[in-house]
XYZ file of C-alpha atoms in Angstrom:
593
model
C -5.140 -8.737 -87.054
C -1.716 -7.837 -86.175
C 0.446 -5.474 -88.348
C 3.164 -7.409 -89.805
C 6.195 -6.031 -87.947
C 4.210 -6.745 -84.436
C 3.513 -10.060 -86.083
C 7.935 -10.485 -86.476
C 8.577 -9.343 -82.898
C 5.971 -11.390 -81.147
C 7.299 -14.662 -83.174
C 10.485 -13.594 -81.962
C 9.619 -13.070 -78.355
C 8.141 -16.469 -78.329
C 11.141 -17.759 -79.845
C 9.466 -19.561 -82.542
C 12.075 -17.778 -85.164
C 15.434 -15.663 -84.044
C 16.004 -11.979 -84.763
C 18.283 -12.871 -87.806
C 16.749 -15.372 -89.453
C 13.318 -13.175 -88.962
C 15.237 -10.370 -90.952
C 16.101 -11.727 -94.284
C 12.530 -13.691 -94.077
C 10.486 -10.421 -93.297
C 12.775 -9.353 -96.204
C 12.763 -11.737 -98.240
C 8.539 -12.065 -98.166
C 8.791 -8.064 -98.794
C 10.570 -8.492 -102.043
C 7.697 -11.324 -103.065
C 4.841 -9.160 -102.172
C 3.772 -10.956 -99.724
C 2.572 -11.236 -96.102
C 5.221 -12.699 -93.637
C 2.466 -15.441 -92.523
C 1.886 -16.217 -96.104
C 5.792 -16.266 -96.579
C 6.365 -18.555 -94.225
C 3.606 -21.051 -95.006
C 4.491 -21.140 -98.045
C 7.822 -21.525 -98.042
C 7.271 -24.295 -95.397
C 9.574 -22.497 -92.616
C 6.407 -22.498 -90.095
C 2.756 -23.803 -90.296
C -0.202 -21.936 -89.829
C -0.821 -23.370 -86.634
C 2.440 -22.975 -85.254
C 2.142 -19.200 -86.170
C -1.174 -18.781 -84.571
C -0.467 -20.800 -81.450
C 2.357 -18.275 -80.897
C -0.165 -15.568 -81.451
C -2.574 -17.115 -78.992
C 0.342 -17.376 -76.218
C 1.122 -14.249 -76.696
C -2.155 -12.445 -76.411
C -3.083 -15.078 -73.447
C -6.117 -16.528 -75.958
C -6.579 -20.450 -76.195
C -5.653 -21.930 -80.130
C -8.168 -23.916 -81.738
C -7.713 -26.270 -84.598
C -10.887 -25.953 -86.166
C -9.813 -28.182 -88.626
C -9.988 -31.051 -86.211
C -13.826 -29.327 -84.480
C -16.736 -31.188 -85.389
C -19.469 -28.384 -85.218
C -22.941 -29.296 -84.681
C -25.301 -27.067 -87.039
C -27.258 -25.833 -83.738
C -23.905 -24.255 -82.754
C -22.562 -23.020 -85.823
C -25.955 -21.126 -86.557
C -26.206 -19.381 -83.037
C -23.951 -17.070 -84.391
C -26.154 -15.577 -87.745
C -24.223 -16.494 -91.510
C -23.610 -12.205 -91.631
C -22.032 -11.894 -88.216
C -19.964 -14.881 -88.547
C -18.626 -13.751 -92.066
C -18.543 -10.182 -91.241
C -16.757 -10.069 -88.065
C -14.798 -13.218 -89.288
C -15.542 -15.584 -86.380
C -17.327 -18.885 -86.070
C -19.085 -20.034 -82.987
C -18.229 -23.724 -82.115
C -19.204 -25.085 -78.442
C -22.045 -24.265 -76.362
C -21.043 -24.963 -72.835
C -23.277 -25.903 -69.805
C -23.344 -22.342 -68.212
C -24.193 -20.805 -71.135
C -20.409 -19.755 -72.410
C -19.855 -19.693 -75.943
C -16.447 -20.930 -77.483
C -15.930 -18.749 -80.768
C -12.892 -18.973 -82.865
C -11.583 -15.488 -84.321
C -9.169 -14.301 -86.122
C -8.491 -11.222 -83.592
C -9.600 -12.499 -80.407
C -8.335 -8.837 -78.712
C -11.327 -7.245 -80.588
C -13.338 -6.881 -77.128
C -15.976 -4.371 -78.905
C -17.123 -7.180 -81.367
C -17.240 -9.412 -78.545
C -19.177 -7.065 -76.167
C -21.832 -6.635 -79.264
C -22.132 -10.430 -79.403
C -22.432 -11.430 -76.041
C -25.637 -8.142 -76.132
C -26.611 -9.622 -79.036
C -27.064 -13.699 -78.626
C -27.287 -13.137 -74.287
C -24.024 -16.055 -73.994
C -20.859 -15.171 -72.207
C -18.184 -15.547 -75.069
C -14.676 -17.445 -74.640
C -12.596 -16.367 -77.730
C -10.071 -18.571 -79.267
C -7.460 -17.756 -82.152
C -7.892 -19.829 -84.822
C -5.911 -20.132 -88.637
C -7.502 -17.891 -91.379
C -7.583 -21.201 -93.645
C -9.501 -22.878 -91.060
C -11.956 -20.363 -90.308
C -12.653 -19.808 -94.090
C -13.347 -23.705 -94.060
C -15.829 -23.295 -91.281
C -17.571 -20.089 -92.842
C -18.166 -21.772 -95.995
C -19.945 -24.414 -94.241
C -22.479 -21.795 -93.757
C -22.755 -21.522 -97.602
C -23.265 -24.685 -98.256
C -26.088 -25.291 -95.467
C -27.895 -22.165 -96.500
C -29.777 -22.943 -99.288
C -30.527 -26.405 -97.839
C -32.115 -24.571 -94.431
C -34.084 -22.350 -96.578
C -35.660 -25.369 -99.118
C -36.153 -27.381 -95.293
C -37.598 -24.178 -94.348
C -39.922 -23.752 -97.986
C -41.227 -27.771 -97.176
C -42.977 -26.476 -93.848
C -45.321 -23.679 -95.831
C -48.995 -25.205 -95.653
C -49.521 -27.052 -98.794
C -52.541 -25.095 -100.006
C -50.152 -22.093 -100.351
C -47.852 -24.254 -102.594
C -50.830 -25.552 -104.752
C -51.346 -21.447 -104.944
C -47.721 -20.888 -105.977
C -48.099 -23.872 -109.106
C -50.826 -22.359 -110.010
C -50.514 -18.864 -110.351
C -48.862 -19.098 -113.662
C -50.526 -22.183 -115.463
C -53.345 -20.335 -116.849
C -52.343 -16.412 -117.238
C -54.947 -15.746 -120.119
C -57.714 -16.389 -117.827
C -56.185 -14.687 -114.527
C -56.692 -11.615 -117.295
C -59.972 -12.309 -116.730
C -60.041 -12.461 -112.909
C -58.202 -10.709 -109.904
C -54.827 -12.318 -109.834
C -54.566 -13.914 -106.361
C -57.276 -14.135 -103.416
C -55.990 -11.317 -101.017
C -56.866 -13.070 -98.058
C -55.105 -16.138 -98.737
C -52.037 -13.911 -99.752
C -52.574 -12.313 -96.519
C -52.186 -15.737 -94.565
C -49.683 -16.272 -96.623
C -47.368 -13.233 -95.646
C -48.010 -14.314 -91.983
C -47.378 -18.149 -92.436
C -43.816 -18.599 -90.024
C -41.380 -20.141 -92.463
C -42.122 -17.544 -94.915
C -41.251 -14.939 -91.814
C -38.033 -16.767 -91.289
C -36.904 -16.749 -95.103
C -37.549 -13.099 -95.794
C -36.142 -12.477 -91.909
C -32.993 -14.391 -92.876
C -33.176 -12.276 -95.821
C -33.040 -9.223 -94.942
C -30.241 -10.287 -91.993
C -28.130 -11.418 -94.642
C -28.254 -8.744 -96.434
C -27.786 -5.636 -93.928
C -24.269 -7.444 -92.250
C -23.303 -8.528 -95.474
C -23.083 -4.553 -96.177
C -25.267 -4.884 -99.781
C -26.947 -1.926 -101.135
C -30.122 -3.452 -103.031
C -31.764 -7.073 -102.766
C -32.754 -8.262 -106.151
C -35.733 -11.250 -105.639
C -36.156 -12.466 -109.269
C -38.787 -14.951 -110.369
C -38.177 -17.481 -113.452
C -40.081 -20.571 -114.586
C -38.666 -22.728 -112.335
C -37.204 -21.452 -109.203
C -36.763 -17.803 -107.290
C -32.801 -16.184 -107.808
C -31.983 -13.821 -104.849
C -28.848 -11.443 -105.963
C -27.185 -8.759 -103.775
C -25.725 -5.685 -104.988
C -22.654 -5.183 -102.969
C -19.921 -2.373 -103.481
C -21.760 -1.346 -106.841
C -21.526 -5.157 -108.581
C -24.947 -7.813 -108.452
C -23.734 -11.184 -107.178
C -25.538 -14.239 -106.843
C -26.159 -15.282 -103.609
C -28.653 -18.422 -103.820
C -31.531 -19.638 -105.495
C -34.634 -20.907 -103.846
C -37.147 -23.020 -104.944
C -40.391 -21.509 -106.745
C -43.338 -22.829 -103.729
C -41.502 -19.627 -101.745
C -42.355 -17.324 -104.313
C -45.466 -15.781 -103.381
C -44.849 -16.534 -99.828
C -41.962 -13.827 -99.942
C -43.417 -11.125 -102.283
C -46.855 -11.072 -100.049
C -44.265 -11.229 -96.682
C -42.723 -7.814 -98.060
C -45.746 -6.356 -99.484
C -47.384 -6.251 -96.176
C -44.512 -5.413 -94.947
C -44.317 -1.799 -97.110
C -48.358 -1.686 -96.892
C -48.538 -2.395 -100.730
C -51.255 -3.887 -102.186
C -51.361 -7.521 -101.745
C -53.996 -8.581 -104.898
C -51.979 -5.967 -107.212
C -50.220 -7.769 -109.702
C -50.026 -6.248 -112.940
C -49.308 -2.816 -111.942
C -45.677 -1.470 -110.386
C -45.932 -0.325 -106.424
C -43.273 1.584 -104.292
C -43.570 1.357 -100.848
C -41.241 1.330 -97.660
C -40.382 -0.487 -94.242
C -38.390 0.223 -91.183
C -36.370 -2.478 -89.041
C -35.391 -0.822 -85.627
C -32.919 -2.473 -83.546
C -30.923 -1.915 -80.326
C -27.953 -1.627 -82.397
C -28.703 -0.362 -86.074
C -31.915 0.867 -87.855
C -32.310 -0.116 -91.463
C -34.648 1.399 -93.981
C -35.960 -0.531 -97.033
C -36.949 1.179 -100.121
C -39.445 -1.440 -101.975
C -39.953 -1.625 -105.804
C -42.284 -3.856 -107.172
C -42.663 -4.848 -111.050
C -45.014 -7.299 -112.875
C -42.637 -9.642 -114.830
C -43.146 -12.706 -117.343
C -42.630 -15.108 -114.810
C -44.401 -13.246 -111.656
C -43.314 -10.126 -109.976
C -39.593 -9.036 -109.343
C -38.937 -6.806 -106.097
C -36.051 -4.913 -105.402
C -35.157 -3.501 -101.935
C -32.897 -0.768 -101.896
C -30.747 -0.823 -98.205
C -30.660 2.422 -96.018
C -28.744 2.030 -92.958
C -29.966 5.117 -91.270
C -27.255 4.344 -88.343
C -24.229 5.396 -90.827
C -22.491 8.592 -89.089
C -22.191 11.625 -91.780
C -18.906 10.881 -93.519
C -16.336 13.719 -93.558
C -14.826 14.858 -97.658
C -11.717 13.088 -97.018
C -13.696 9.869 -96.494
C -15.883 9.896 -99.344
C -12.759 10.420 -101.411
C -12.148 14.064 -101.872
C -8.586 15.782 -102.189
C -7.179 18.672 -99.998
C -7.660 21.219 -103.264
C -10.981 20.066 -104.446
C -12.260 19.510 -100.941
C -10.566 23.583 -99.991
C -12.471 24.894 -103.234
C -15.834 23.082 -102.215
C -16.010 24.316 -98.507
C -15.333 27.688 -99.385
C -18.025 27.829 -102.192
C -20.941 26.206 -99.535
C -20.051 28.672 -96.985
C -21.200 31.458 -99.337
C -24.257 33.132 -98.090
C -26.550 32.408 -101.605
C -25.882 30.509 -104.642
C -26.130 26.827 -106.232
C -24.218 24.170 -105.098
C -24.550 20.982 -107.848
C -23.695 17.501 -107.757
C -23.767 15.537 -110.711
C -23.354 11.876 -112.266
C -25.485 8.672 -113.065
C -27.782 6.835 -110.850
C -25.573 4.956 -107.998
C -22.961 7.685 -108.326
C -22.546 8.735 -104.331
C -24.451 11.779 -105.257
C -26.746 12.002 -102.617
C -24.240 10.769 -99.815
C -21.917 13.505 -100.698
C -25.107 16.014 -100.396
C -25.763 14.660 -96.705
C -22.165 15.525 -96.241
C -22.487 19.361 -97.574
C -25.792 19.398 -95.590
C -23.887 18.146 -92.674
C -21.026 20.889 -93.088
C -23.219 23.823 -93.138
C -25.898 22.703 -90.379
C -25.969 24.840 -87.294
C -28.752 26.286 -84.848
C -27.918 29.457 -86.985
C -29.619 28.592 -90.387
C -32.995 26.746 -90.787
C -32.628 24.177 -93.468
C -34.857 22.671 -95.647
C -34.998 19.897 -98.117
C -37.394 18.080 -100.912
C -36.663 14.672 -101.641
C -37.666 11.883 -103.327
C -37.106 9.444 -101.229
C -35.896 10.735 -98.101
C -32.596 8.571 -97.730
C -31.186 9.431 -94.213
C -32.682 11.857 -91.273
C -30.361 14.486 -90.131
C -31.074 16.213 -87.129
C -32.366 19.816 -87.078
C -33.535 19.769 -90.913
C -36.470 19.933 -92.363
C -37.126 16.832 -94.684
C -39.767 17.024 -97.025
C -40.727 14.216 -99.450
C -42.488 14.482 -102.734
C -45.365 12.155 -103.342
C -45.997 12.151 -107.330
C -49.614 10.135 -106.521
C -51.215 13.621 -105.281
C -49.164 15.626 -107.388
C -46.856 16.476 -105.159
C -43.768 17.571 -107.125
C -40.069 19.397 -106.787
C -41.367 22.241 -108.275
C -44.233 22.225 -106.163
C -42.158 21.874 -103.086
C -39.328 23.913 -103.718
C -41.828 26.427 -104.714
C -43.880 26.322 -100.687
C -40.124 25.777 -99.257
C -39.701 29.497 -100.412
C -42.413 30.395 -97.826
C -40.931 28.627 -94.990
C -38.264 31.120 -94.134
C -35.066 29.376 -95.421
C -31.607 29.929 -95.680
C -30.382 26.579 -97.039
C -32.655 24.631 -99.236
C -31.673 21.122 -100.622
C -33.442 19.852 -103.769
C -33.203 16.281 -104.314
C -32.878 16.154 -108.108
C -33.552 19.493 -110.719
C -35.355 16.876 -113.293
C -37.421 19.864 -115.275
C -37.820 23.147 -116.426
C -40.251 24.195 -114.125
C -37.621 23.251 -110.947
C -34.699 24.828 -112.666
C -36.145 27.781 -113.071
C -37.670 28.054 -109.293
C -34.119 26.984 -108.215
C -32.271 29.376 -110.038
C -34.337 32.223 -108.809
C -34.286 31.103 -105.199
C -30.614 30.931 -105.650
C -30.153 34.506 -106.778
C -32.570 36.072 -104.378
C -30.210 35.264 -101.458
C -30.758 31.354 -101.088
C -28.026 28.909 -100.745
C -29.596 25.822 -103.245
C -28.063 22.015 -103.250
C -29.181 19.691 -105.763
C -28.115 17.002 -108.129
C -28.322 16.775 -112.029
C -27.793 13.943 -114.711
C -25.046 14.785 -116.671
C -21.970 13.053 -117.203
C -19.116 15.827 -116.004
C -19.284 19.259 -114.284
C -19.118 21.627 -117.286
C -22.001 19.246 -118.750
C -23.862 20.717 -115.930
C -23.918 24.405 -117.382
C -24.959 23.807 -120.686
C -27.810 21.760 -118.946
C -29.235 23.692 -117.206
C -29.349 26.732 -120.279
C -31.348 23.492 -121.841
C -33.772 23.474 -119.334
C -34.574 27.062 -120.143
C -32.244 28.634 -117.553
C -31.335 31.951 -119.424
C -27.184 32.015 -119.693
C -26.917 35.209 -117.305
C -28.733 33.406 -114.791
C -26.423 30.079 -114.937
C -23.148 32.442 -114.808
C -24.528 34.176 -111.969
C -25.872 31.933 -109.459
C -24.013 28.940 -110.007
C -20.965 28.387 -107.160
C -19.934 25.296 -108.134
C -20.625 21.694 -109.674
C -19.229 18.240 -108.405
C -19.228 15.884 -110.565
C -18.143 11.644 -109.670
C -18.243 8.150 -109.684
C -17.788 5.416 -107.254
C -15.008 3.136 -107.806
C -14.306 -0.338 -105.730
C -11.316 0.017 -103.194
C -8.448 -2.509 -103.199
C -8.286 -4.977 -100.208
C -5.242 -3.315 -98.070
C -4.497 -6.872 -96.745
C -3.870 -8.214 -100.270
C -2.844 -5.513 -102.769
C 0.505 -5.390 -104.212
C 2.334 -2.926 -106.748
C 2.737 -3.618 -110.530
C 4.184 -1.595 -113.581
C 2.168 -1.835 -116.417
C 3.104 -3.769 -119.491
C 2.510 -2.375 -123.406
C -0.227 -3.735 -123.633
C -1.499 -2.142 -120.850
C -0.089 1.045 -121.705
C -1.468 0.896 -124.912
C -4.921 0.397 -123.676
C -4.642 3.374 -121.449
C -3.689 5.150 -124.642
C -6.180 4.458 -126.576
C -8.807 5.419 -123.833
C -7.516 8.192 -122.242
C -5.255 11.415 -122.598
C -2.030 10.136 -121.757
C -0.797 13.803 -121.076
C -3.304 14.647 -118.741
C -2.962 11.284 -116.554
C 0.542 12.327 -116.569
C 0.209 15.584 -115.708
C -2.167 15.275 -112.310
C 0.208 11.718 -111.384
C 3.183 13.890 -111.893
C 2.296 16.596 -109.065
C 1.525 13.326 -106.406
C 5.188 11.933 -107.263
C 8.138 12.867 -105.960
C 10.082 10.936 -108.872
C 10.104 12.101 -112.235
C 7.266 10.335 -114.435
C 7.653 10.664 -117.764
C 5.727 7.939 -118.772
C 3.058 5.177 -118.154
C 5.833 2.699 -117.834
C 7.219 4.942 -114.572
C 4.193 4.540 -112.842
C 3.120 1.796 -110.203
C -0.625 0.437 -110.453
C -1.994 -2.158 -107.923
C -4.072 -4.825 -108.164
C -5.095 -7.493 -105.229
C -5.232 -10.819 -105.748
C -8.322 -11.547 -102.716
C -7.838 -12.741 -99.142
C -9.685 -13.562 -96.323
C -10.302 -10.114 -95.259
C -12.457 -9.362 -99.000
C -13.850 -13.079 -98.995
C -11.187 -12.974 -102.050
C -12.791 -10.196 -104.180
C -10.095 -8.359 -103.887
C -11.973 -5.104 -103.119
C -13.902 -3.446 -100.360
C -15.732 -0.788 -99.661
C -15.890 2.231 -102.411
C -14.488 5.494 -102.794
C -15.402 8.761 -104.871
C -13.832 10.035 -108.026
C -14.527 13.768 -108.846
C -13.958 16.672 -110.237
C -14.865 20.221 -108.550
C -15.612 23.263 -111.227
C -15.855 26.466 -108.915
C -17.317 29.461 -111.190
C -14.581 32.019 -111.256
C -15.238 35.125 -112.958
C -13.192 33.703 -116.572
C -15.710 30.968 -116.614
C -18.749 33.076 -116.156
C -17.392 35.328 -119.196
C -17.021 32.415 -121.243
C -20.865 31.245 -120.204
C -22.006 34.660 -120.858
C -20.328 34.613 -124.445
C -22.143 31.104 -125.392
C -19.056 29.027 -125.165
C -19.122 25.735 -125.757
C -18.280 22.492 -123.496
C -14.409 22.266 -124.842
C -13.876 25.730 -124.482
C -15.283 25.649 -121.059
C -13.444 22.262 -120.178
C -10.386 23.743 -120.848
C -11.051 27.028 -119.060
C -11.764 24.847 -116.020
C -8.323 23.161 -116.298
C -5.877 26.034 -116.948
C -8.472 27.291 -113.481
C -6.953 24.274 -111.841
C -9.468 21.807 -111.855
C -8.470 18.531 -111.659
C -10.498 15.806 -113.619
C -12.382 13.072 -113.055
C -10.008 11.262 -115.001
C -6.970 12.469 -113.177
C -8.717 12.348 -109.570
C -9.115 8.534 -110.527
C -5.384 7.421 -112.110
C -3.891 9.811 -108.940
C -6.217 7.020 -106.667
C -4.973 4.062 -108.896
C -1.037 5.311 -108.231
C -1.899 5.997 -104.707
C -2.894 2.029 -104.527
C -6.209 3.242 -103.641
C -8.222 1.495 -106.936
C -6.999 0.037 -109.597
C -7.099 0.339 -113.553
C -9.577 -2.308 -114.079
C -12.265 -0.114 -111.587
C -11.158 3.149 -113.826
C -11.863 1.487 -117.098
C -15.111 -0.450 -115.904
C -16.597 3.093 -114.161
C -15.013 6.121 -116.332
C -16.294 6.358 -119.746
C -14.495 9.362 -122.238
């Protein structure tokens, strides 16, 4: 929507409020942290439909109380539950020559209208609507959807819900038999409603920007739960005669075995659209009450993302650039599953890719595609292994090679020596910081000479949640937040990395500013979105090599690495939470010292 002080001039132009009295409002809502529109509302100068119909003259856009809008349910679901909340819109009329009134919040946003009227064939009329009345009309959605999927569940043929009862009642004598008659599963996966629910799915999922679907049976009924921006959320519960219905739909879906139920399976399906194409990375796991799938998301349509976007200062980001453009060497990134690590490997990849070099890589899975690399996956069923592949990558004439993970001794040791015989070697590790990463590796059987000597540098992060920008507002901690932050965490380095961002002197917690949002429209009142990396980058200067060389251990080498100028992970993340970029709560819930 509009920016606040565009918001102030256009209320003046339309003479709804005059310049002066606009003034000490706009200043007064500043000193409140809060937005002018929620100033004003709340102080009961203006309604929110006296704001917005100003809005609407001025941008030459219709206002619609959708407050007083009856919307059938055949018009509110033309536009799909993900779109509408997404792109913050809500269809409702359906006109005679096939226009479609849709109430927005930023009706001058012609590209999401252009990709609507492609996507649903109608010709769109936007209106401007109030943000309180289009939340109203977007929870509607909520409320309808688990009714449309249990209307949806009645319509499976009934023999397939006898099969669902059943499946469990007697489990001591399906030990004794093959757990489910494959052809009726097969029927099953192709029965329409079923189609619809795991379509719907799968729809709700990819525009509701989640990054694993979590289908998990109990005794009674089916929970679906998202994973979005790194936290599992409920998102509905269906009833248990959709069970089996939903597991065959995405079995045959990943060509997994249908009548396979006490074993895990991995498989893996493609959805190819017009506008996006989504990969779906299937688990499969026998529980006590059935089996429990997860789907991990890949939207292979995400562009690259540059270091500055996936969170990466100017130093850091300066030391890391110069270390990949080095003709041979190892390039690390390390941290726990879900840590960004393979995104900001695409990005390295990305950086160095050119018709110059040939490229290789050996993954497990292959995530993304990038164009003019050579992807390679493993496949552990024929024995197919990192080693192995790294190992046949060496005859392939390379001068990049990515490894997806070093995981053993045998890989570590192949990747070392392709390192020092004049490769240039990504991969990832498990360990919890970057200096964690040296010792590693001399675990894995990596003699110390060879870690000093063919390591360039290790990355080490986490992902933390970013504040809403529509709803975040400063704070200075308390003493009891100050002590907490204590008690955690080296006060003197926090202070340290904050004090070189600051302009003011900081001498203490208590002279910092933290933020914290409190949710709006814009988050669906989470208060976050979208994530961001914290990191550290250790390059391998010739004082740390020494020390590696001399057997030194991980303090020693931690504090080597600072007096080199590495900032921490720990800094990286309290210099994001002054910037107003995350706040404490992410830092404690994702950094653990």
């Amino acid at each position: 929507m509009t920016h606040e002080n565009q918001i102030a001039l256009i209320l003046a132009q339309q003479n709804v409020l005059q310049g002066k009295q606009l003034a000490e409002i706009t200043e007064a809502a500043r000193k409140q942290n809060k937005t002018l529109i929620r100033y004003l509302v709340d102080q009961k100068i203006l309604t929110e439909n006296a704001i917005f119909e100003a809005l609407g003259r001025h941008l030459k856009v219709p206002f619609v109380d959708l407050q007083a809008q009856k919307i059938p349910d055949d018009v509110l679901n033309i536009l799909p539950e993900p779109i509408a909340q997404t792109q913050q819109m809500v269809a409702f009329e359906k006109n005679d020559d096939n226009t479609l009134s849709v109430a927005m919040l930023d009706p001058d946003d012609i590209q999401v209208i252009d990709f609507i009227e492609r996507r649903l064939g109608f010709k769109v009329k936007p209106f401007i609507c109030t943000p309180s009345a289009l939340r109203n009309a977007l929870n509607t959605y909520h409320q309808g959807l688990e009714n449309t999927f249990a209307e949806i569940s009645e319509k499976i043929s009934p023999q397939f819900r006898v099969l669902t009862e059943t499946t469990d009642v007697t489990k001591s004598e399906q030990n004794s038999k093959e757990e489910g008659d494959p052809r009726k599963l097969k029927k099953l996966s192709e029965d329409l409603p079923v189609i619809r629910i795991v379509n719907s799915l799968l729809d709700y999922a990819v525009f509701g920007q989640a990054s694993d679907i979590h289908i998990e049976p109990t005794e009674k009924d089916v929970i679906i739960r998202f994973r979005v921006d790194g936290i599992l959320q409920d998102v509905m519960t269906l009833p248990k005669s959709v069970r089996d219905g939903i597991i065959a739909r995405i079995k045959v879906l990943a060509k997994l075995k249908l009548d396979e139920h006490r074993l895990p399976q991995d498989g893996r399906f493609k959805i190819e659209t017009k506008k996006y194409k989504i990969s779906f990375r299937v688990s499969v796991i026998p529980v006590y009450d059935g089996e429990k799938m997860v789907l991990r998301v890949l939207n292979e349509s995400n562009r690259v993302l540059t270091l500055e976007e996936i969170g990466l200062q100017l130093g850091p980001a300066h030391v890391l650039e110069n270390n990949i453009r080095r003709p041979h060497g190892m390039v690390l990134v390390t941290g726990p599953t879900g840590s960004g690590k393979t995104t900001t490997l695409y990005t390295l990849i990305n950086l160095v890719n050119s018709p110059k070099v040939n490229i290789s890589t050996v993954e497990d899975p292959i995530e993304y595609r990038i164009e003019r690399v050579n992807q390679t996956q493993v496949n552990p069923r024929i024995e197919f292994t990192f080693a192995l592949g790294l190992r046949s990558l060496l005859r392939q004439d390379p001068d990049i090679i990515m490894v997806g993970e070093i995981r053993d001794k045998e890989t570590a040791k192949i990747a070392t020596n392709a390192a020092m015989t004049g490769h240039l070697l990504f991969s990832t590790l498990h360990t919890n910081d970057a200096v964690g990463s040296l010792l590693r590796l001399q675990q894995m059987d990596v003699p110390a000479f060879l870690v000093a000597s063919t390591t360039n540098v290790i990355v080490a992060q986490r992902l933390v949640r970013k504040l809403c920008k529509d709803c975040k507002e400063g704070y200075k901690p308390d003493q009891a937040m100050a002590n907490k932050i204590k008690t955690q965490f080296d006060e003197k380095l926090i202070l340290e990395a904050v004090q070189k961002e600051s302009a003011k002197k900081i001498h203490s917690l208590a002279d910092m500013t933290f933020y914290r949002a409190k949710g709006c429209d814009a988050c669906d009142k989470d208060g976050y979105k979208g994530r961001i990396g914290i990191f550290e980058v250790l390059e391998n200067t010739h004082s740390i090599s020494q020390l590696i060389l001399s057997g030194a251990n991980t303090p020693q080498l931690f504090e080597a690495a600072k007096k080199e100028g590495m900032i921490t992970m720990l800094q990286d993340a309290f210099i994001k939470a002054q910037r107003g970029t995350t706040s404490i709560e992410e830092i404690f819930r994702v950094t653990k010292e």
